[in-house]
Short mmCIF file of C-alpha atoms (C1' of nucleotides) in Angstrom, two decimals:
data_model
loop_
_atom_site.label_atom_id
_atom_site.label_comp_id
_atom_site.label_asym_id
_atom_site.label_seq_id
_atom_site.Cartn_x
_atom_site.Cartn_y
_atom_site.Cartn_z
CA UNK A 1 65.02 34.74 74.06
CA UNK A 2 65.29 38.50 74.03
CA UNK A 3 63.74 40.09 77.08
CA UNK A 4 60.62 42.03 76.19
CA UNK A 5 59.58 44.81 78.50
CA UNK A 6 56.24 44.22 80.10
CA UNK A 7 55.62 47.88 80.72
CA UNK A 8 55.16 50.37 77.91
CA UNK A 9 57.62 53.18 77.45
CA UNK A 10 54.85 55.68 78.03
CA UNK A 11 54.37 54.31 81.54
CA UNK A 12 58.09 54.08 82.29
CA UNK A 13 58.58 57.72 81.34
CA UNK A 14 55.91 58.72 83.85
CA UNK A 15 57.42 56.77 86.75
CA UNK A 16 60.09 59.35 87.69
CA UNK A 17 57.37 62.01 87.52
CA UNK A 18 55.27 60.09 90.05
CA UNK A 19 58.33 59.72 92.21
CA UNK A 20 59.04 63.47 92.04
CA UNK A 21 55.49 64.46 92.95
CA UNK A 22 55.21 61.93 95.73
CA UNK A 23 58.45 63.16 97.26
CA UNK A 24 57.11 66.72 97.16
CA UNK A 25 53.83 65.63 98.70
CA UNK A 26 55.64 63.75 101.45
CA UNK A 27 57.81 66.78 102.13
CA UNK A 28 54.67 68.92 102.36
CA UNK A 29 53.34 66.54 105.00
CA UNK A 30 50.56 65.00 102.91
CA UNK A 31 49.83 61.52 104.24
CA UNK A 32 47.25 60.13 101.83
CA UNK A 33 46.17 61.00 98.29
CA UNK A 34 43.56 59.71 95.86
CA UNK A 35 44.25 59.05 92.20
CA UNK A 36 41.85 61.92 91.54
CA UNK A 37 43.89 64.45 93.54
CA UNK A 38 47.23 63.20 92.26
CA UNK A 39 45.88 63.43 88.74
CA UNK A 40 44.85 67.03 89.15
CA UNK A 41 48.30 67.84 90.47
CA UNK A 42 50.11 66.05 87.66
CA UNK A 43 47.73 66.78 84.80
CA UNK A 44 46.84 63.15 84.28
CA UNK A 45 43.49 61.35 84.56
CA UNK A 46 42.78 59.37 87.72
CA UNK A 47 42.22 56.37 85.48
CA UNK A 48 45.67 56.59 83.96
CA UNK A 49 47.33 56.84 87.34
CA UNK A 50 45.54 53.73 88.59
CA UNK A 51 46.39 51.84 85.39
CA UNK A 52 50.04 52.88 85.61
CA UNK A 53 50.44 51.88 89.25
CA UNK A 54 48.70 48.57 88.72
CA UNK A 55 51.32 47.51 86.20
CA UNK A 56 53.39 46.78 89.30
CA UNK A 57 50.86 45.85 91.92
CA UNK A 58 47.93 47.10 93.99
CA UNK A 59 49.54 49.68 96.22
CA UNK A 60 46.34 51.52 97.13
CA UNK A 61 43.42 50.82 99.38
CA UNK A 62 39.78 51.04 98.39
CA UNK A 63 37.93 53.91 100.01
CA UNK A 64 41.18 55.47 101.18
CA UNK A 65 43.47 56.08 98.25
CA UNK A 66 47.24 55.80 98.38
CA UNK A 67 49.51 56.27 101.36
CA UNK A 68 51.99 58.86 100.05
CA UNK A 69 55.14 57.58 101.75
CA UNK A 70 54.31 53.96 101.02
CA UNK A 71 53.64 54.60 97.33
CA UNK A 72 56.81 56.70 97.09
CA UNK A 73 58.82 53.81 98.56
CA UNK A 74 57.23 51.30 96.18
CA UNK A 75 58.07 53.49 93.19
CA UNK A 76 61.62 53.97 94.46
CA UNK A 77 61.94 50.17 94.48
CA UNK A 78 60.46 49.90 91.02
CA UNK A 79 62.91 52.50 89.74
CA UNK A 80 65.79 50.63 91.35
CA UNK A 81 66.60 53.56 93.64
CA UNK A 82 66.98 51.32 96.66
CA UNK A 83 70.20 49.89 95.22
CA UNK A 84 73.71 51.33 95.13
CA UNK A 85 75.46 51.79 91.79
CA UNK A 86 79.06 52.10 90.71
CA UNK A 87 79.28 54.81 88.09
CA UNK A 88 82.12 55.93 85.85
CA UNK A 89 82.15 58.95 83.57
CA UNK A 90 83.69 58.90 80.12
CA UNK A 91 84.55 62.41 78.96
CA UNK A 92 85.57 65.21 81.29
CA UNK A 93 84.24 68.02 79.12
CA UNK A 94 81.43 70.39 80.12
CA UNK A 95 78.80 67.69 80.34
CA UNK A 96 80.94 65.07 82.04
CA UNK A 97 81.98 67.58 84.66
CA UNK A 98 78.45 68.90 85.15
CA UNK A 99 77.24 65.35 85.78
CA UNK A 100 80.12 64.64 88.16
CA UNK A 101 79.28 67.76 90.15
CA UNK A 102 75.56 67.08 90.32
CA UNK A 103 75.01 66.99 94.07
CA UNK A 104 72.03 64.64 94.22
CA UNK A 105 73.61 61.54 92.67
CA UNK A 106 75.53 60.04 95.55
CA UNK A 107 72.55 60.64 97.83
CA UNK A 108 70.41 58.55 95.50
CA UNK A 109 72.90 55.68 95.36
CA UNK A 110 74.83 56.61 92.21
CA UNK A 111 78.48 56.69 93.24
CA UNK A 112 81.06 58.09 90.85
CA UNK A 113 84.16 55.94 91.00
CA UNK A 114 86.26 57.22 88.12
CA UNK A 115 86.36 59.68 85.26
CA UNK A 116 88.23 59.27 81.99
CA UNK A 117 89.21 61.58 79.13
CA UNK A 118 91.52 61.58 76.11
CA UNK A 119 92.76 65.14 76.50
CA UNK A 120 96.24 65.36 78.13
CA UNK A 121 95.30 68.85 79.34
CA UNK A 122 92.70 67.39 81.71
CA UNK A 123 94.85 64.56 83.09
CA UNK A 124 94.98 64.39 86.85
CA UNK A 125 92.54 67.26 87.27
CA UNK A 126 90.27 66.87 90.27
CA UNK A 127 86.59 66.64 89.35
CA UNK A 128 84.37 66.43 92.39
CA UNK A 129 86.99 64.45 94.31
CA UNK A 130 87.92 62.14 91.44
CA UNK A 131 91.10 62.48 89.36
CA UNK A 132 90.69 62.40 85.57
CA UNK A 133 92.42 59.38 84.08
CA UNK A 134 93.60 58.77 80.51
CA UNK A 135 91.35 56.70 78.26
CA UNK A 136 93.94 53.93 77.89
CA UNK A 137 93.41 53.15 81.56
CA UNK A 138 89.73 52.37 80.89
CA UNK A 139 90.09 48.71 79.91
CA UNK A 140 92.23 48.03 82.95
CA UNK A 141 89.73 49.73 85.21
CA UNK A 142 86.84 47.74 83.78
CA UNK A 143 88.81 44.52 84.28
CA UNK A 144 89.53 45.37 87.91
CA UNK A 145 86.22 46.94 88.99
CA UNK A 146 82.57 46.16 88.69
CA UNK A 147 80.92 49.08 86.91
CA UNK A 148 77.14 49.32 86.80
CA UNK A 149 76.59 52.53 84.87
CA UNK A 150 78.79 54.48 82.47
CA UNK A 151 78.04 58.11 81.68
CA UNK A 152 78.98 58.53 78.04
CA UNK A 153 79.90 62.16 77.40
CA UNK A 154 82.32 61.92 74.46
CA UNK A 155 82.10 63.46 70.98
CA UNK A 156 79.60 61.64 68.73
CA UNK A 157 82.34 60.31 66.48
CA UNK A 158 83.69 58.17 69.35
CA UNK A 159 80.43 57.32 71.07
CA UNK A 160 79.73 53.95 69.46
CA UNK A 161 83.28 52.56 69.74
CA UNK A 162 83.51 53.71 73.35
CA UNK A 163 80.14 52.13 74.07
CA UNK A 164 81.38 48.84 72.58
CA UNK A 165 84.45 49.04 74.82
CA UNK A 166 82.26 49.62 77.85
CA UNK A 167 80.00 46.70 76.98
CA UNK A 168 83.01 44.40 76.54
CA UNK A 169 84.14 45.55 79.98
CA UNK A 170 80.87 44.43 81.54
CA UNK A 171 79.03 47.72 81.99
CA UNK A 172 75.30 47.07 82.47
CA UNK A 173 73.89 50.47 81.55
CA UNK A 174 74.90 53.53 79.55
CA UNK A 175 73.65 57.03 80.19
CA UNK A 176 74.33 58.51 76.78
CA UNK A 177 74.86 62.24 76.24
CA UNK A 178 76.30 61.92 72.73
CA UNK A 179 73.83 62.93 69.98
CA UNK A 180 73.88 59.42 68.55
CA UNK A 181 71.56 56.40 68.72
CA UNK A 182 73.78 53.64 70.06
CA UNK A 183 73.52 50.04 68.91
CA UNK A 184 73.86 47.86 72.01
CA UNK A 185 73.36 44.17 72.75
CA UNK A 186 70.33 42.87 74.59
CA UNK A 187 70.76 43.18 78.30
CA UNK A 188 72.64 46.49 78.25
CA UNK A 189 70.29 49.31 79.22
CA UNK A 190 70.59 52.73 77.67
CA UNK A 191 68.93 56.08 78.09
CA UNK A 192 69.73 59.15 76.05
CA UNK A 193 69.99 62.79 76.97
CA UNK A 194 69.99 64.37 73.54
CA UNK A 195 70.41 68.03 74.44
CA UNK A 196 70.35 69.36 70.92
CA UNK A 197 67.26 67.27 70.10
CA UNK A 198 65.61 68.82 73.11
CA UNK A 199 66.51 72.35 72.01
CA UNK A 200 65.24 71.59 68.51
CA UNK A 201 61.89 70.44 69.92
CA UNK A 202 61.65 73.69 71.86
CA UNK A 203 62.44 75.60 68.70
CA UNK A 204 59.76 73.65 66.81
CA UNK A 205 57.15 74.37 69.46
CA UNK A 206 57.80 78.10 69.55
CA UNK A 207 57.44 78.27 65.78
CA UNK A 208 54.66 75.75 65.12
CA UNK A 209 51.82 78.21 64.85
CA UNK A 210 53.64 80.42 62.34
CA UNK A 211 54.88 77.38 60.47
CA UNK A 212 51.36 76.14 59.73
CA UNK A 213 50.12 79.61 58.84
CA UNK A 214 52.83 79.63 56.18
CA UNK A 215 52.23 76.03 55.05
CA UNK A 216 48.46 76.60 54.84
CA UNK A 217 48.91 79.84 52.89
CA UNK A 218 51.14 78.07 50.37
CA UNK A 219 48.52 75.41 49.64
CA UNK B 1 41.10 80.21 71.43
CA UNK B 2 44.00 78.18 72.74
CA UNK B 3 46.30 76.98 69.99
CA UNK B 4 46.10 73.22 69.54
CA UNK B 5 49.09 71.50 68.00
CA UNK B 6 48.30 69.79 64.75
CA UNK B 7 51.18 67.38 65.02
CA UNK B 8 51.34 64.72 67.70
CA UNK B 9 54.10 64.79 70.26
CA UNK B 10 55.30 61.41 69.04
CA UNK B 11 56.00 62.93 65.62
CA UNK B 12 57.60 66.07 67.01
CA UNK B 13 59.99 64.03 69.12
CA UNK B 14 61.13 62.19 66.00
CA UNK B 15 61.83 65.34 63.99
CA UNK B 16 65.25 66.11 65.50
CA UNK B 17 66.15 62.45 64.93
CA UNK B 18 65.34 62.76 61.24
CA UNK B 19 67.38 65.93 61.13
CA UNK B 20 70.34 64.22 62.76
CA UNK B 21 70.29 61.23 60.43
CA UNK B 22 69.81 63.34 57.32
CA UNK B 23 72.77 65.51 58.29
CA UNK B 24 74.89 62.39 58.69
CA UNK B 25 73.72 61.02 55.35
CA UNK B 26 74.45 64.31 53.63
CA UNK B 27 77.91 64.39 55.21
CA UNK B 28 78.47 60.84 53.96
CA UNK B 29 77.66 62.01 50.45
CA UNK B 30 74.33 60.20 50.11
CA UNK B 31 72.16 62.10 47.61
CA UNK B 32 68.85 60.24 47.66
CA UNK B 33 67.19 57.87 50.09
CA UNK B 34 63.93 55.92 50.16
CA UNK B 35 61.67 55.74 53.21
CA UNK B 36 62.58 52.03 53.27
CA UNK B 37 66.35 52.68 53.60
CA UNK B 38 65.94 55.55 56.04
CA UNK B 39 63.65 53.35 58.11
CA UNK B 40 66.24 50.57 58.31
CA UNK B 41 68.82 53.11 59.42
CA UNK B 42 66.60 54.68 62.07
CA UNK B 43 64.70 51.59 63.21
CA UNK B 44 61.37 52.91 62.02
CA UNK B 45 58.96 51.53 59.42
CA UNK B 46 58.93 53.10 55.98
CA UNK B 47 55.24 53.77 56.52
CA UNK B 48 55.84 55.76 59.66
CA UNK B 49 58.48 57.89 58.00
CA UNK B 50 56.19 58.74 55.11
CA UNK B 51 53.33 59.51 57.50
CA UNK B 52 55.56 61.72 59.64
CA UNK B 53 56.96 63.70 56.73
CA UNK B 54 53.54 64.16 55.19
CA UNK B 55 52.33 66.02 58.26
CA UNK B 56 54.23 68.93 56.77
CA UNK B 57 54.01 68.33 53.01
CA UNK B 58 55.02 66.02 50.21
CA UNK B 59 58.78 66.39 50.12
CA UNK B 60 59.47 63.17 48.23
CA UNK B 61 59.11 62.08 44.65
CA UNK B 62 57.40 58.90 43.50
CA UNK B 63 59.76 56.30 42.09
CA UNK B 64 62.78 58.21 43.43
CA UNK B 65 62.47 58.71 47.16
CA UNK B 66 63.72 61.73 49.04
CA UNK B 67 66.55 64.06 48.13
CA UNK B 68 68.67 64.01 51.27
CA UNK B 69 69.80 67.65 51.26
CA UNK B 70 66.38 68.93 50.29
CA UNK B 71 64.60 66.94 52.99
CA UNK B 72 67.19 68.01 55.54
CA UNK B 73 66.59 71.65 54.62
CA UNK B 74 62.80 71.24 54.86
CA UNK B 75 63.11 69.70 58.32
CA UNK B 76 65.48 72.45 59.39
CA UNK B 77 62.76 74.94 58.42
CA UNK B 78 60.11 72.92 60.23
CA UNK B 79 62.26 72.87 63.38
CA UNK B 80 62.80 76.62 63.12
CA UNK B 81 66.54 76.19 62.66
CA UNK B 82 66.66 78.70 59.83
CA UNK B 83 66.00 81.53 62.30
CA UNK B 84 68.32 83.30 64.73
CA UNK B 85 67.46 83.33 68.42
CA UNK B 86 68.43 85.56 71.34
CA UNK B 87 69.11 83.34 74.32
CA UNK B 88 69.76 84.12 77.98
CA UNK B 89 70.82 81.70 80.68
CA UNK B 90 69.45 81.86 84.21
CA UNK B 91 71.75 80.09 86.64
CA UNK B 92 75.53 79.90 86.21
CA UNK B 93 75.95 76.59 88.02
CA UNK B 94 77.24 73.41 86.42
CA UNK B 95 74.38 73.09 83.99
CA UNK B 96 74.11 76.73 83.04
CA UNK B 97 77.83 76.85 82.32
CA UNK B 98 77.78 73.55 80.40
CA UNK B 99 75.02 74.92 78.18
CA UNK B 100 76.85 78.20 77.70
CA UNK B 101 79.97 76.36 76.63
CA UNK B 102 78.19 74.00 74.25
CA UNK B 103 79.96 74.77 71.01
CA UNK B 104 77.18 73.94 68.54
CA UNK B 105 74.59 76.47 69.69
CA UNK B 106 75.77 79.67 68.01
CA UNK B 107 76.36 77.77 64.77
CA UNK B 108 72.72 76.68 64.80
CA UNK B 109 71.40 80.19 65.41
CA UNK B 110 71.09 80.16 69.20
CA UNK B 111 73.05 83.18 70.43
CA UNK B 112 73.72 83.56 74.12
CA UNK B 113 73.35 87.20 75.06
CA UNK B 114 73.50 87.18 78.86
CA UNK B 115 73.82 84.92 81.88
CA UNK B 116 72.41 85.62 85.35
CA UNK B 117 72.91 84.14 88.80
CA UNK B 118 72.12 84.97 92.43
CA UNK B 119 75.47 83.95 93.87
CA UNK B 120 77.78 86.91 94.57
CA UNK B 121 80.74 84.53 94.17
CA UNK B 122 79.99 84.15 90.46
CA UNK B 123 79.42 87.83 89.72
CA UNK B 124 81.42 89.13 86.79
CA UNK B 125 82.91 85.76 85.98
CA UNK B 126 83.41 85.18 82.28
CA UNK B 127 81.37 82.27 80.93
CA UNK B 128 82.07 81.64 77.26
CA UNK B 129 82.61 85.36 76.63
CA UNK B 130 79.64 86.56 78.67
CA UNK B 131 79.91 88.10 82.15
CA UNK B 132 77.64 86.68 84.84
CA UNK B 133 75.17 89.34 86.04
CA UNK B 134 73.20 89.49 89.28
CA UNK B 135 69.58 88.34 89.17
CA UNK B 136 68.25 91.80 90.05
CA UNK B 137 69.47 92.97 86.66
CA UNK B 138 67.17 90.46 84.92
CA UNK B 139 64.01 92.58 84.78
CA UNK B 140 65.97 95.50 83.37
CA UNK B 141 67.59 93.30 80.76
CA UNK B 142 64.24 91.86 79.68
CA UNK B 143 62.79 95.37 79.39
CA UNK B 144 65.70 96.52 77.22
CA UNK B 145 66.26 93.44 75.05
CA UNK B 146 64.15 91.08 73.04
CA UNK B 147 64.78 87.57 74.41
CA UNK B 148 63.49 84.55 72.49
CA UNK B 149 64.64 81.69 74.68
CA UNK B 150 65.62 81.46 78.33
CA UNK B 151 67.62 78.53 79.64
CA UNK B 152 66.29 77.90 83.12
CA UNK B 153 69.01 76.27 85.23
CA UNK B 154 68.12 77.34 88.76
CA UNK B 155 67.27 75.23 91.83
CA UNK B 156 63.76 73.75 91.65
CA UNK B 157 62.53 75.92 94.52
CA UNK B 158 63.00 79.04 92.39
CA UNK B 159 62.11 77.60 88.99
CA UNK B 160 58.42 78.58 88.84
CA UNK B 161 58.84 82.14 90.14
CA UNK B 162 61.77 82.72 87.80
CA UNK B 163 59.74 81.34 84.92
CA UNK B 164 56.91 83.74 85.77
CA UNK B 165 59.41 86.60 85.77
CA UNK B 166 60.72 85.53 82.37
CA UNK B 167 57.20 85.28 80.92
CA UNK B 168 56.34 88.77 82.23
CA UNK B 169 59.51 89.97 80.52
CA UNK B 170 58.31 88.64 77.16
CA UNK B 171 60.35 85.48 76.81
CA UNK B 172 58.75 83.19 74.18
CA UNK B 173 60.29 79.87 75.16
CA UNK B 174 61.86 78.24 78.20
CA UNK B 175 64.39 75.42 78.07
CA UNK B 176 63.88 74.05 81.54
CA UNK B 177 66.59 72.08 83.38
CA UNK B 178 64.95 72.31 86.80
CA UNK B 179 63.30 69.04 87.92
CA UNK B 180 59.88 70.70 88.00
CA UNK B 181 56.86 70.77 85.69
CA UNK B 182 56.34 74.47 85.03
CA UNK B 183 52.91 76.06 84.69
CA UNK B 184 53.10 78.50 81.81
CA UNK B 185 50.54 80.52 79.86
CA UNK B 186 49.45 79.54 76.34
CA UNK B 187 51.88 80.80 73.77
CA UNK B 188 55.02 80.26 75.84
CA UNK B 189 56.81 77.14 74.65
CA UNK B 190 58.65 74.88 77.07
CA UNK B 191 60.77 71.80 76.84
CA UNK B 192 62.27 69.99 79.80
CA UNK B 193 65.60 68.33 80.32
CA UNK B 194 64.93 66.36 83.47
CA UNK B 195 68.33 64.81 84.10
CA UNK B 196 67.38 62.91 87.21
CA UNK B 197 64.23 61.58 85.55
CA UNK B 198 66.44 60.33 82.74
CA UNK B 199 68.81 58.61 85.16
CA UNK B 200 65.85 57.03 86.96
CA UNK B 201 64.53 55.62 83.70
CA UNK B 202 67.95 54.11 83.02
CA UNK B 203 67.96 52.64 86.49
CA UNK B 204 64.48 51.21 85.92
CA UNK B 205 65.50 49.61 82.63
CA UNK B 206 68.60 47.93 84.03
CA UNK B 207 66.53 46.42 86.84
CA UNK B 208 63.26 45.62 85.05
CA UNK B 209 63.89 41.95 84.47
CA UNK B 210 64.87 41.27 88.09
CA UNK B 211 62.01 43.42 89.31
CA UNK B 212 59.38 41.29 87.58
CA UNK B 213 61.04 38.07 88.63
CA UNK B 214 60.60 39.29 92.22
CA UNK B 215 57.07 40.60 91.68
CA UNK B 216 55.99 37.37 89.96
CA UNK B 217 57.54 35.24 92.68
CA UNK B 218 55.63 37.17 95.36
CA UNK B 219 52.31 36.55 93.67
"C1'" DT C 1 57.21 52.50 28.93
"C1'" DA C 2 58.16 49.69 33.14
"C1'" DG C 3 59.78 49.88 37.74
"C1'" DA C 4 60.07 52.11 41.85
"C1'" DT C 5 58.44 54.58 45.49
"C1'" DT C 6 55.68 58.08 47.16
"C1'" DG C 7 51.22 60.07 49.25
"C1'" DT C 8 47.17 58.64 51.29
"C1'" DT C 9 43.39 55.79 52.70
"C1'" DA C 10 42.08 51.74 55.38
"C1'" DA C 11 43.17 48.22 58.97
"C1'" DT C 12 45.37 47.15 63.12
"C1'" DC C 13 47.31 47.72 67.26
"C1'" DG C 14 48.16 49.81 71.65
"C1'" DA C 15 47.36 53.40 75.01
"C1'" DT C 16 44.07 56.20 77.34
"C1'" DT C 17 39.65 56.90 79.29
"C1'" DA C 18 35.29 55.43 81.18
"C1'" DA C 19 32.60 52.49 83.93
"C1'" DC C 20 31.64 49.72 87.68
"C1'" DA C 21 31.95 45.84 90.81
"C1'" DA C 22 34.92 44.81 94.75
"C1'" DT C 23 36.19 46.25 99.18
"C1'" DC C 24 38.30 49.01 102.67
"C1'" DT D 1 26.98 50.34 107.85
"C1'" DA D 2 27.51 53.96 104.19
"C1'" DG D 3 30.74 56.45 101.52
"C1'" DA D 4 34.76 56.58 99.12
"C1'" DT D 5 38.00 54.99 96.11
"C1'" DT D 6 40.56 51.35 94.32
"C1'" DG D 7 41.54 47.47 90.86
"C1'" DT D 8 40.06 45.88 86.66
"C1'" DT D 9 37.28 45.13 82.63
"C1'" DA D 10 35.23 47.30 78.58
"C1'" DA D 11 34.95 51.28 75.30
"C1'" DT D 12 37.22 54.80 72.95
"C1'" DC D 13 40.62 57.19 70.96
"C1'" DG D 14 44.92 57.91 68.62
"C1'" DA D 15 49.18 56.21 66.65
"C1'" DT D 16 51.35 52.81 63.84
"C1'" DT D 17 51.29 49.67 60.12
"C1'" DA D 18 49.63 47.81 55.80
"C1'" DA D 19 47.93 48.33 51.32
"C1'" DC D 20 47.55 50.37 47.02
"C1'" DA D 21 46.44 53.79 43.58
"C1'" DA D 22 48.89 57.85 41.82
"C1'" DT D 23 52.87 59.31 39.47
"C1'" DC D 24 57.63 60.27 38.69
#
DNA sequence: TAGATTGTTAATCGATTAACAATC
DNA sequence: TAGATTGTTAATCGATTAACAATC
């Protein structure tokens, strides 16, 4: 049977935010925090924070609140940040290279093992200590190495076929930067970074007020 | 009084998706489409599509459906993509440069006018036809030019202060790539691209099943 | 006209908030 | 112990889905 997530997307999207704030609090030397205080900091209700955390277990203590470091560690586990991951990057364009050069990844357990591209001009170029390989080496690489995560940073026209290739090769998760909604089999995780969608949302928000003034006037 | 959005975030987040699919359909020569067909394509219910679209007006026709090009144009207007925008980039690191080099932006009306960075090593470097300027030129630039959108691609430690500086300089919208939740006054739009949050969500999803097997076992 | 499909109202479902007993 | 704050159940709110009359 298809695996059905037990935690709503709304909650999952907040998890990295909790992790970020807890790390900051820990860094600032805060030892304990109540759902009330954390809520004020994060612009959430205390109730929501307690509900969210209790999807995974009771990590707090009545009368005391939450131990910052402990809760941070629990959320790191929940997010899978206590594991190590083998990562490959498909596409050595601007985005692929920016991801490869992102300093925090290796520290968090995401280790870039290889980077592939079609363009002959980029062949053999050194990207953050990894040499760009031609795409026709991809199948061979997948056969020879265990790859956990593939960063998909290819033009949209090739995104789905490349994703299929990655899935056949045993990749467990795809971090997709192509402006496309991929169709993937059950069991392969995906998360999208749709940059142009994000810019369009920004553009919507900065124009919303004017938009409705116009729409209302034309009624 | 503070401006309260009339359209829920859930709807706004779907708008760029509609736009993307309608552009593809138009390109494929599809002239008309029903909410039913569009829903199958986008994995949404026909009902939801009609509800979403009717937040902004009745763009369909009973018995016919929606005219693809017309609906695409209406959504482009809603998203503010029929305007031209003056954009500056703060931070000429990997992300700032990747954004600057993104080919689609100018075509969609987002025109990069200037790029700033603190690092002396990057001064005067040409990024996609624009010379990197030192940060102390930013205030002067903002005083002399009308800037609609700032791309904020600086280290998190400087994100809030830089954002404040941009707001003082009259910037109307911030596209934020720093892993920080900015505090901004009413009337300044923001949208975040939290790359590490996105990766953490991917990591969560690929581990969720195992996670709950462990959590359940420990009960 | 008859058939199709929208726009819109009503019903349902799920997420958020409130309340409070449990307990540290 | 008394005070504080969680974990959890119940109430509310909002988003999604279903239904159907309007109409092209």
